[in-house]
Coordinates of C-alpha atoms in Angstrom, one line a residue:
M1 CA -14.0 4.5 14.5
T2 CA -10.9 2.3 14.7
G3 CA -10.3 -0.5 12.3
D4 CA -8.5 -3.0 14.6
R5 CA -10.8 -6.0 14.7
T6 CA -9.0 -7.6 17.8
H7 CA -11.5 -6.5 20.0
L8 CA -14.7 -7.7 18.0
G9 CA -16.6 -10.4 19.8
M10 CA -14.4 -10.4 22.8
P11 CA -15.3 -10.6 26.3
A12 CA -14.7 -7.9 28.9
F13 CA -11.2 -7.7 30.2
P14 CA -12.1 -9.6 33.7
E15 CA -13.1 -12.5 31.8
A16 CA -10.6 -12.7 29.1
A17 CA -7.9 -12.4 31.9
A18 CA -9.3 -14.8 34.0
E19 CA -9.1 -17.4 31.1
A20 CA -5.5 -16.4 30.4
V21 CA -4.2 -16.9 33.8
R22 CA -5.2 -20.5 33.9
D23 CA -2.9 -20.9 31.1
T24 CA 0.3 -22.1 32.9
R25 CA 2.7 -22.0 29.9
L26 CA 1.6 -18.5 29.1
R27 CA 2.2 -17.4 32.5
G28 CA 5.5 -19.0 32.4
N29 CA 6.5 -17.5 29.0
L30 CA 5.6 -13.8 30.4
R31 CA 7.2 -14.2 33.7
H32 CA 10.4 -15.3 32.2
A33 CA 10.6 -12.7 29.3
T34 CA 9.1 -9.4 31.4
G35 CA 11.6 -10.4 34.1
I36 CA 14.7 -10.5 32.0
I37 CA 13.7 -7.2 30.2
R38 CA 12.8 -5.5 33.5
A39 CA 16.2 -6.1 34.9
R40 CA 18.3 -5.4 31.8
R41 CA 16.3 -2.1 31.5
A42 CA 17.0 -1.0 35.1
R43 CA 21.0 -1.4 34.7
A44 CA 20.9 0.5 31.6
V45 CA 18.6 3.4 33.0
A46 CA 21.0 3.5 36.0
E47 CA 24.2 4.2 34.0
L48 CA 22.9 7.7 33.2
D49 CA 23.0 10.2 36.1
D50 CA 20.6 12.8 34.1
W51 CA 17.9 10.2 33.4
A52 CA 15.6 12.2 35.3
A53 CA 16.3 15.2 33.6
L54 CA 16.1 13.5 30.0
R55 CA 12.6 12.2 30.9
A56 CA 11.2 15.7 32.0
A57 CA 13.0 17.0 28.7
G58 CA 10.8 14.3 26.5
A59 CA 7.8 15.0 28.6
A60 CA 8.2 18.8 28.0
V61 CA 8.9 18.6 24.2
K62 CA 5.9 16.2 23.7
D63 CA 3.6 18.5 25.6
R64 CA 5.0 21.6 23.6
T65 CA 4.3 19.9 20.4
L66 CA 0.5 18.7 21.4
R67 CA 0.0 22.2 22.2
H68 CA 0.9 23.5 18.8
L69 CA 0.2 20.1 16.8
D70 CA -1.3 22.0 14.1
H71 CA 1.6 24.0 13.4
Y72 CA 4.0 21.3 13.5
L73 CA 1.9 19.1 11.3
E74 CA 1.5 21.8 8.6
Q75 CA 5.4 22.4 8.8
L76 CA 5.9 18.8 8.3
E77 CA 3.6 18.6 5.5
A78 CA 5.5 21.1 3.6
A79 CA 8.9 19.6 4.2
V80 CA 7.8 16.3 3.3
T81 CA 6.2 17.8 0.0
A82 CA 9.2 19.9 -0.9
A83 CA 11.4 16.6 -0.3
G84 CA 9.5 14.9 -3.2
G85 CA 6.9 12.9 -1.1
T86 CA 2.9 13.0 -1.0
V87 CA 1.1 13.4 2.3
H88 CA -2.4 12.2 3.0
W89 CA -4.6 13.1 5.5
A90 CA -6.7 10.0 7.2
A91 CA -9.5 11.2 9.7
D92 CA -9.9 7.6 10.9
A93 CA -8.9 4.0 10.2
A94 CA -11.3 3.2 7.4
E95 CA -10.0 6.2 5.4
A96 CA -6.3 5.3 6.3
N97 CA -7.0 1.9 4.9
R98 CA -8.8 3.3 1.6
I99 CA -5.9 5.5 0.9
V100 CA -3.1 2.7 1.3
T101 CA -5.2 0.0 -0.5
A102 CA -5.7 2.5 -3.6
L103 CA -2.0 3.5 -3.7
V104 CA -0.9 -0.3 -3.6
A105 CA -3.3 -1.1 -6.5
A106 CA -2.2 1.8 -8.5
T107 CA 1.3 0.3 -8.6
G108 CA -0.1 -3.0 -10.0
E109 CA 1.5 -5.1 -7.3
R110 CA -0.4 -8.0 -5.3
E111 CA 2.3 -8.3 -2.5
V112 CA 3.7 -5.9 0.0
V113 CA 6.4 -6.1 2.5
K114 CA 5.8 -4.3 5.8
V115 CA 7.9 -3.0 8.8
K116 CA 6.5 -3.8 12.2
S117 CA 4.1 -1.1 12.9
M118 CA 1.5 -0.6 15.9
V119 CA -0.6 1.9 14.0
T120 CA -1.6 -0.2 11.1
Q121 CA -2.5 -3.1 13.6
E122 CA -4.9 -0.3 15.1
T123 CA -6.3 0.2 11.7
G124 CA -6.7 -3.3 10.6
L125 CA -4.5 -2.5 7.5
N126 CA -3.3 -6.3 6.8
G127 CA -7.1 -7.3 6.8
A128 CA -8.2 -4.6 4.6
L129 CA -5.5 -5.3 2.1
A130 CA -6.1 -8.8 2.0
E131 CA -9.9 -8.1 1.2
A132 CA -8.6 -6.3 -1.7
G133 CA -6.5 -9.4 -2.8
I134 CA -3.2 -7.8 -1.6
R135 CA -0.7 -10.0 0.5
V136 CA 1.1 -8.4 3.3
C137 CA 4.4 -10.0 4.5
E138 CA 5.4 -9.0 7.8
T139 CA 9.2 -8.8 8.3
D140 CA 9.8 -8.2 11.7
L141 CA 10.7 -11.5 13.0
A142 CA 8.2 -11.5 16.0
E143 CA 5.4 -10.1 13.7
L144 CA 6.2 -13.0 11.0
I145 CA 5.7 -15.7 14.1
V146 CA 2.4 -14.0 14.8
Q147 CA 1.3 -13.9 11.1
L148 CA 2.5 -17.6 10.3
G149 CA 0.6 -18.9 13.3
D150 CA -2.5 -16.9 12.5
D151 CA -2.1 -15.3 15.9
L152 CA -2.4 -11.8 17.5
P153 CA 0.3 -9.4 18.9
S154 CA 0.6 -9.5 22.8
H155 CA 3.2 -7.1 23.4
I156 CA 4.4 -3.7 21.8
L157 CA 8.1 -4.7 21.7
V158 CA 8.0 -8.5 21.4
P159 CA 4.6 -9.3 19.7
A160 CA 5.2 -13.1 20.2
I161 CA 6.6 -12.8 23.9
H162 CA 3.7 -15.5 24.6
R163 CA 5.5 -18.1 22.5
N164 CA 8.6 -20.3 23.4
R165 CA 11.3 -21.4 21.0
G166 CA 9.3 -24.8 20.7
E167 CA 6.1 -23.6 19.7
I168 CA 8.2 -21.1 17.1
R169 CA 9.8 -24.0 15.6
D170 CA 6.7 -25.8 14.9
I171 CA 5.2 -22.7 13.5
F172 CA 8.0 -22.4 11.0
R173 CA 7.8 -26.0 10.1
E174 CA 4.2 -25.9 9.4
R175 CA 3.6 -22.6 7.8
M176 CA 6.6 -21.0 6.5
G177 CA 5.8 -23.0 3.2
E178 CA 2.4 -21.5 2.4
W179 CA 4.2 -17.9 2.5
G180 CA 7.4 -18.4 0.6
L181 CA 10.4 -20.4 1.1
P182 CA 9.8 -23.3 3.4
A183 CA 11.9 -23.9 6.5
P184 CA 14.5 -26.5 6.5
E185 CA 13.3 -30.1 7.5
D186 CA 15.7 -30.5 10.3
L187 CA 15.0 -27.3 12.0
T188 CA 15.7 -27.0 15.8
D189 CA 14.5 -24.8 18.4
E190 CA 17.9 -23.0 18.7
P191 CA 17.5 -19.3 18.2
A192 CA 20.5 -19.2 15.7
R193 CA 18.8 -21.8 13.7
L194 CA 15.3 -20.0 13.9
A195 CA 16.6 -16.8 13.1
E196 CA 18.6 -18.2 10.1
A197 CA 15.3 -19.9 8.7
A198 CA 13.6 -16.5 9.0
R199 CA 16.4 -14.7 7.4
L200 CA 16.3 -17.0 4.2
H201 CA 12.7 -17.1 4.2
L202 CA 12.5 -13.2 4.1
R203 CA 15.4 -12.4 1.9
E204 CA 13.3 -13.8 -0.9
K205 CA 10.7 -11.2 -0.2
F206 CA 13.0 -8.4 0.1
L207 CA 14.8 -8.8 -3.4
R208 CA 11.6 -9.0 -5.2
A209 CA 9.3 -6.5 -3.2
K210 CA 8.2 -3.3 -5.1
V211 CA 6.2 -1.7 -2.4
G212 CA 6.9 -1.4 1.2
V213 CA 4.8 -0.3 4.1
S214 CA 5.9 1.2 7.3
G215 CA 4.9 3.3 10.5
A216 CA 7.2 5.6 12.0
N217 CA 8.6 6.2 15.7
F218 CA 9.1 10.0 15.0
M219 CA 8.5 12.5 12.5
V220 CA 10.9 15.7 12.3
A221 CA 8.6 19.0 11.2
E222 CA 11.6 20.9 10.3
T223 CA 12.9 18.7 7.6
G224 CA 10.1 16.3 6.9
T225 CA 12.5 13.5 8.1
L226 CA 10.9 10.0 9.4
V227 CA 12.7 7.8 11.6
V228 CA 12.5 4.0 12.4
V229 CA 14.3 2.4 15.1
E230 CA 14.6 -1.4 15.1
S231 CA 16.9 -4.2 16.3
E232 CA 16.8 -6.6 13.3
G233 CA 17.6 -4.6 10.1
N234 CA 14.5 -6.0 8.4
G235 CA 12.7 -2.7 8.7
R236 CA 16.0 -1.2 6.8
M237 CA 15.4 -3.4 3.9
C238 CA 11.8 -2.5 3.8
L239 CA 12.5 1.2 3.8
T240 CA 15.3 1.0 1.2
L241 CA 14.6 -1.8 -1.3
P242 CA 11.1 -1.4 -2.6
E243 CA 10.3 1.6 -5.3
T244 CA 7.4 2.6 -3.5
L245 CA 7.2 3.3 0.2
I246 CA 3.9 4.0 2.0
S247 CA 4.1 5.2 5.8
V248 CA 1.1 5.4 8.0
V249 CA 1.8 7.6 11.1
G250 CA -0.1 8.9 13.9
I251 CA -0.2 12.6 14.1
E252 CA 1.2 12.6 17.6
K253 CA 4.4 11.2 16.4
V254 CA 5.8 14.5 15.2
V255 CA 8.8 16.2 17.0
P256 CA 9.4 20.0 16.1
T257 CA 13.5 19.5 15.6
W258 CA 16.4 17.3 15.3
R259 CA 17.7 18.8 18.5
D260 CA 14.2 17.5 20.1
L261 CA 15.0 14.1 18.3
E262 CA 18.4 13.8 20.2
I263 CA 16.3 13.4 23.6
F264 CA 14.0 10.5 22.4
L265 CA 16.9 8.3 20.7
Q266 CA 18.3 8.4 24.1
L267 CA 15.3 7.6 26.0
L268 CA 13.6 5.0 23.8
P269 CA 16.3 2.1 23.6
R270 CA 17.2 2.0 27.2
S271 CA 13.4 2.0 28.1
A272 CA 12.7 -0.2 25.4
T273 CA 15.4 -2.9 24.7
A274 CA 17.9 -1.7 27.4
E275 CA 20.4 -0.7 24.7
R276 CA 22.6 2.3 25.1
M277 CA 21.7 3.1 21.3
N278 CA 19.5 1.5 18.9
P279 CA 21.3 -1.2 16.6
Y280 CA 19.4 0.2 13.5
T281 CA 18.1 3.7 13.2
S282 CA 16.7 4.4 9.6
M283 CA 15.8 8.2 8.6
W284 CA 14.7 9.0 5.2
T285 CA 13.6 12.5 3.7
G286 CA 11.1 12.2 0.7
T287 CA 12.4 10.0 -2.3
A288 CA 15.5 9.3 -4.1
G289 CA 14.6 11.7 -6.8
T290 CA 12.9 11.4 -10.2
G291 CA 16.0 11.4 -12.2
T292 CA 18.1 9.0 -10.2
D293 CA 19.2 5.9 -12.0
P294 CA 17.2 2.8 -10.7
E295 CA 20.1 0.7 -10.2
T296 CA 21.9 3.1 -8.0
A297 CA 18.9 4.8 -6.4
D298 CA 19.2 5.0 -2.4
G299 CA 15.5 4.3 -1.2
P300 CA 12.3 4.5 -2.7
R301 CA 11.4 6.8 -5.8
V302 CA 8.0 7.3 -4.8
F303 CA 7.1 8.1 -1.0
H304 CA 3.6 8.5 0.6
L305 CA 3.0 9.7 4.3
V306 CA -0.6 9.0 5.6
L307 CA -1.0 11.1 8.6
L308 CA -3.7 9.4 10.8
D309 CA -6.1 10.9 13.6
N310 CA -8.2 8.0 14.5
G311 CA -9.4 9.8 17.8
R312 CA -6.1 11.5 18.5
T313 CA -7.6 14.8 18.5
D314 CA -10.3 13.9 20.6
A315 CA -8.0 12.7 23.2
L316 CA -5.9 15.9 22.8
A317 CA -9.1 17.7 24.0
D318 CA -8.9 16.1 27.2
T319 CA -6.9 18.0 29.7
V320 CA -6.1 14.9 31.8
G321 CA -6.1 12.1 29.1
R322 CA -4.1 13.8 26.5
Q323 CA -0.9 12.6 28.5
V324 CA -1.1 9.3 26.3
L325 CA -0.1 11.1 23.3
R326 CA 3.2 11.5 24.6
C327 CA 4.0 7.9 24.4
I328 CA 6.6 6.7 22.6
R329 CA 5.6 2.9 22.6
C330 CA 8.8 1.6 24.6
S331 CA 6.6 -1.1 26.4
A332 CA 8.6 -0.4 29.6
C333 CA 5.0 -0.1 31.5
L334 CA 4.3 -3.7 30.2
N335 CA 7.2 -5.2 31.5
V336 CA 6.7 -3.9 35.2
C337 CA 2.9 -4.3 35.2
P338 CA 1.8 -7.2 37.7
V339 CA -1.6 -7.4 35.8
Y340 CA -0.1 -7.6 32.3
E341 CA 2.6 -10.2 33.5
R342 CA -0.2 -12.6 34.6
A343 CA -3.1 -11.9 31.8
G344 CA -0.8 -11.3 28.9
G345 CA -1.6 -8.9 25.9
H346 CA -4.5 -10.8 24.3
A347 CA -6.9 -10.0 27.2
Y348 CA -6.9 -6.3 26.4
G349 CA -8.5 -6.8 23.0
S350 CA -6.4 -4.3 21.3
A351 CA -3.2 -3.5 19.2
Y352 CA -2.0 -1.7 22.5
P353 CA -1.9 -4.0 25.5
G354 CA -0.8 -3.4 28.7
P355 CA -1.3 -0.3 31.1
I356 CA -0.7 2.2 28.1
G357 CA -3.4 0.2 26.1
A358 CA -5.6 0.5 29.2
V359 CA -5.6 4.1 28.9
L360 CA -5.0 4.9 25.3
T361 CA -7.5 2.4 23.6
P362 CA -10.7 3.8 25.5
Q363 CA -9.9 7.0 24.3
L364 CA -9.3 6.1 20.6
R365 CA -12.4 3.8 20.3
G366 CA -14.6 5.1 23.2
T367 CA -16.0 3.1 26.1
A368 CA -19.4 2.0 24.4
T369 CA -18.4 -1.7 24.3
E370 CA -18.3 -3.9 27.3
L371 CA -14.6 -4.7 26.6
D372 CA -13.5 -0.8 26.3
A373 CA -15.3 0.2 29.4
S374 CA -13.7 -2.4 31.6
L375 CA -10.2 -1.6 30.3
P376 CA -9.7 1.6 32.8
Y377 CA -9.9 -1.2 35.5
A378 CA -7.3 -3.5 34.1
S379 CA -4.7 -2.4 36.7
S380 CA -3.9 -2.6 40.4
L381 CA -2.9 1.2 40.4
C382 CA 0.4 0.3 42.0
G383 CA 2.0 2.9 39.9
A384 CA 4.9 1.0 38.7
C385 CA 3.9 2.5 35.2
Y386 CA 4.5 5.7 36.0
E387 CA 7.8 5.3 37.7
V388 CA 9.3 3.5 34.4
C389 CA 7.6 5.8 31.7
P390 CA 10.4 7.6 29.9
V391 CA 8.0 10.6 29.2
A392 CA 6.4 10.5 32.6
I393 CA 2.6 9.6 31.5
D394 CA 0.9 9.7 34.8
I395 CA -1.1 6.4 33.7
P396 CA -2.6 5.6 37.2
R397 CA -4.2 9.3 37.2
I398 CA -5.6 8.6 33.6
L399 CA -6.9 5.3 34.7
V400 CA -8.9 6.9 37.7
H401 CA -10.1 9.8 35.3
L402 CA -11.3 7.1 32.8
R403 CA -13.1 5.1 35.2
E404 CA -14.9 8.2 36.3
R405 CA -16.1 8.6 33.0
V406 CA -17.3 5.0 32.7
A407 CA -19.1 4.9 36.1
E408 CA -20.6 8.4 35.9
G409 CA -20.7 9.4 32.1
G410 CA -20.3 13.2 31.2
E411 CA -19.0 15.4 28.5
V412 CA -16.3 14.0 26.0
T413 CA -15.0 15.0 22.5
V414 CA -15.8 12.7 19.5
R415 CA -14.9 13.7 15.9
G416 CA -14.2 17.4 17.3
K417 CA -17.8 17.8 19.0
R418 CA -18.7 18.0 22.6
V419 CA -21.2 15.1 23.5
T420 CA -22.5 13.5 26.5
V421 CA -22.1 9.9 27.0
R422 CA -24.2 8.0 29.4
P423 CA -22.6 5.8 32.3
A424 CA -21.7 2.1 31.2
R425 CA -24.0 -0.7 32.3
G426 CA -23.1 -2.6 35.6
H427 CA -21.8 0.4 37.7
A428 CA -24.9 1.4 39.4
A429 CA -23.5 0.0 42.9
E430 CA -20.3 1.8 42.4
R431 CA -22.1 5.3 41.6
A432 CA -24.2 4.7 44.8
A433 CA -21.1 3.8 47.0
M434 CA -19.4 7.0 45.8
R435 CA -22.3 9.3 46.5
A436 CA -23.0 7.9 49.9
A437 CA -19.0 8.5 50.6
R438 CA -19.4 11.9 49.1
W439 CA -22.4 12.6 51.5
A440 CA -20.7 11.2 54.5
L441 CA -17.3 13.2 53.8
D442 CA -19.3 16.4 53.5
R443 CA -20.6 15.8 56.9
P444 CA -18.3 15.3 59.8
R445 CA -20.7 14.5 62.5
A446 CA -21.9 11.6 60.3
L447 CA -18.6 10.5 59.4
L448 CA -17.7 10.2 62.9
A449 CA -20.7 8.5 63.8
G450 CA -20.1 5.8 60.8
Q451 CA -16.5 5.2 62.1
R452 CA -17.7 4.6 65.8
L453 CA -20.5 2.2 64.7
A454 CA -17.8 0.4 62.7
S455 CA -15.4 0.2 65.3
R456 CA -17.9 -1.3 67.6
T457 CA -19.1 -3.9 65.2
R458 CA -15.8 -5.0 63.8
R459 CA -16.0 -8.5 65.2
L460 CA -19.3 -9.0 63.1
H461 CA -17.6 -7.8 59.8
P462 CA -17.3 -10.5 57.1
R463 CA -13.9 -11.1 55.1
R464 CA -15.6 -11.3 51.8
L465 CA -18.4 -9.0 50.4
P466 CA -21.7 -10.4 49.0
G467 CA -23.3 -9.3 45.7
P468 CA -21.6 -6.8 43.5
G469 CA -18.6 -6.3 46.1
R470 CA -17.9 -10.1 45.7
A471 CA -15.5 -9.5 42.4
W472 CA -13.5 -6.9 44.7
T473 CA -12.9 -9.4 47.5
A474 CA -12.4 -12.5 45.3
S475 CA -8.8 -11.8 45.3
R476 CA -8.2 -9.7 48.6
E477 CA -9.6 -9.6 51.8
L478 CA -11.3 -6.6 53.5
P479 CA -8.9 -4.7 55.9
G480 CA -9.7 -5.0 59.7
V481 CA -11.2 -2.0 61.1
P482 CA -9.3 -0.7 64.0
E483 CA -10.8 -0.3 67.5
E484 CA -10.3 3.3 67.4
S485 CA -10.4 5.5 64.1
F486 CA -7.4 8.0 63.7
R487 CA -9.8 10.9 64.1
A488 CA -11.0 9.7 67.4
W489 CA -7.4 9.1 68.5
W490 CA -6.6 12.6 67.4
L491 CA -9.3 14.2 69.1
R492 CA -8.5 12.2 72.4
T493 CA -4.8 12.8 72.6
R494 CA -5.1 16.4 71.4
D495 CA -7.6 17.1 74.3
A496 CA -5.4 15.2 76.8
E497 CA -2.4 17.1 75.8
S498 CA -4.2 20.6 76.0
A499 CA -5.2 19.5 79.3
G500 CA -1.9 18.6 80.4
S501 CA -0.9 22.0 78.9
A502 CA -3.2 24.3 80.7
G503 CA -2.5 22.3 84.0
E504 CA 1.4 22.9 83.5
A505 CA 0.5 26.6 82.7
G506 CA -1.4 27.1 85.9
E507 CA 1.4 25.6 88.2
A508 CA 3.7 27.8 86.6
G509 CA 1.8 31.0 87.5
E510 CA 1.0 29.9 91.1
A511 CA 4.8 29.6 91.4
G512 CA 5.6 33.0 89.8
E513 CA 3.0 34.7 92.2
G514 CA 5.1 33.0 95.0
E515 CA 8.3 34.3 94.0
D516 CA 6.8 37.6 93.3
G517 CA 5.6 37.8 96.9
R518 CA 9.1 37.2 98.4

């Protein structure tokens, strides 16, 4: 089970989203930010004539790696160990948190600096360390804003996208002093001043930190190299200054070779930040070495890699859903999603918001809770997410696949075993409608009779549905029924054409007989 606590006590997505859309300031912040990122990404991608080929190559590399994931993970472990690192395997979030907590406690330190990491949000690592009396200091600017504001991230790339400059200024003024160096008293909401306040606050932490915690964007199996891409340089400070570095990484982040890595270092920056290349790409292999002079050591002298499963091998067993493990966390799908733009990230109740969260979270956490069962429905199925995905994840198809699981139940893999899950509550009407549709579509005469009845009674049809159908028509009208169905039109016109063709053939035959008689 996941240690992500963002979903505890949260309502289903429709209720959370309904509350979010009433926040006009939130909607304004989201509309402004996603609009800018979306436009910039489109321009950056248009610069490459081979973008479609890169996209296909990225998907192919990911699929090949997932087919042989056990092999590449063992290769990675051997390479990391040979380079001086230590590899730990965590079956779930609780085990990963226990491992990291024990490693930090063994150093005797009570404070760690952390690189922005989605997987540690998934496991709830900050809370687990806090329970053990260890303070975690987020160093990514947006994550710092979220932490100081006792908030939750709402975007994969820009966790504080729901905050404007004025709100950030107030958070810095009120909370920075509780965590370290306070903000200047004359702090304004100018971006340069806000960034300077964060830089001074964080510099103090970097210089005294003995333990760093990170995730990784990629892991190269052939060399044991880990890769972190970021835009601020704070991540590099966390990766190089502390004496001990602990990296928690999902097992799907492995790629076989450096040549494969080249593909993703082209796809990720343009899809995420609309940049041709990432400002800071940090790579490290193992440790600085036991005999290295501490004053001149380049990087940590102790390195631990925690490889996290937490439902990933269960997702791998799903022939449709396994596509989610291609994800490189670029957040492009969030920036084009009309649902995310209006509801924001908090409504998803997960470390992974937006379209990718709607398909990833139910596979990692299951669909037993009301919230998780509602996530596959948090989409209009417009397909924009698939169009922008740099590794061609067919999110709409997975959404439909997961909706079927929620409504119908069936066999799934949980901790490596096939089990049968029951349908989620509240979907009886949906199941009945689908069964009725299946019955009618299997019987052409019944379907034709139903179409004729619908056409003849079309003036009596309501524009809004009662009962369970009310939720569907609350934001849309039922489409009007045409006077004649396509099938009826096809049969009528085809019969008319056939009759006309037969008549023409008869006339031609009579004319031919006359000519032969002359």
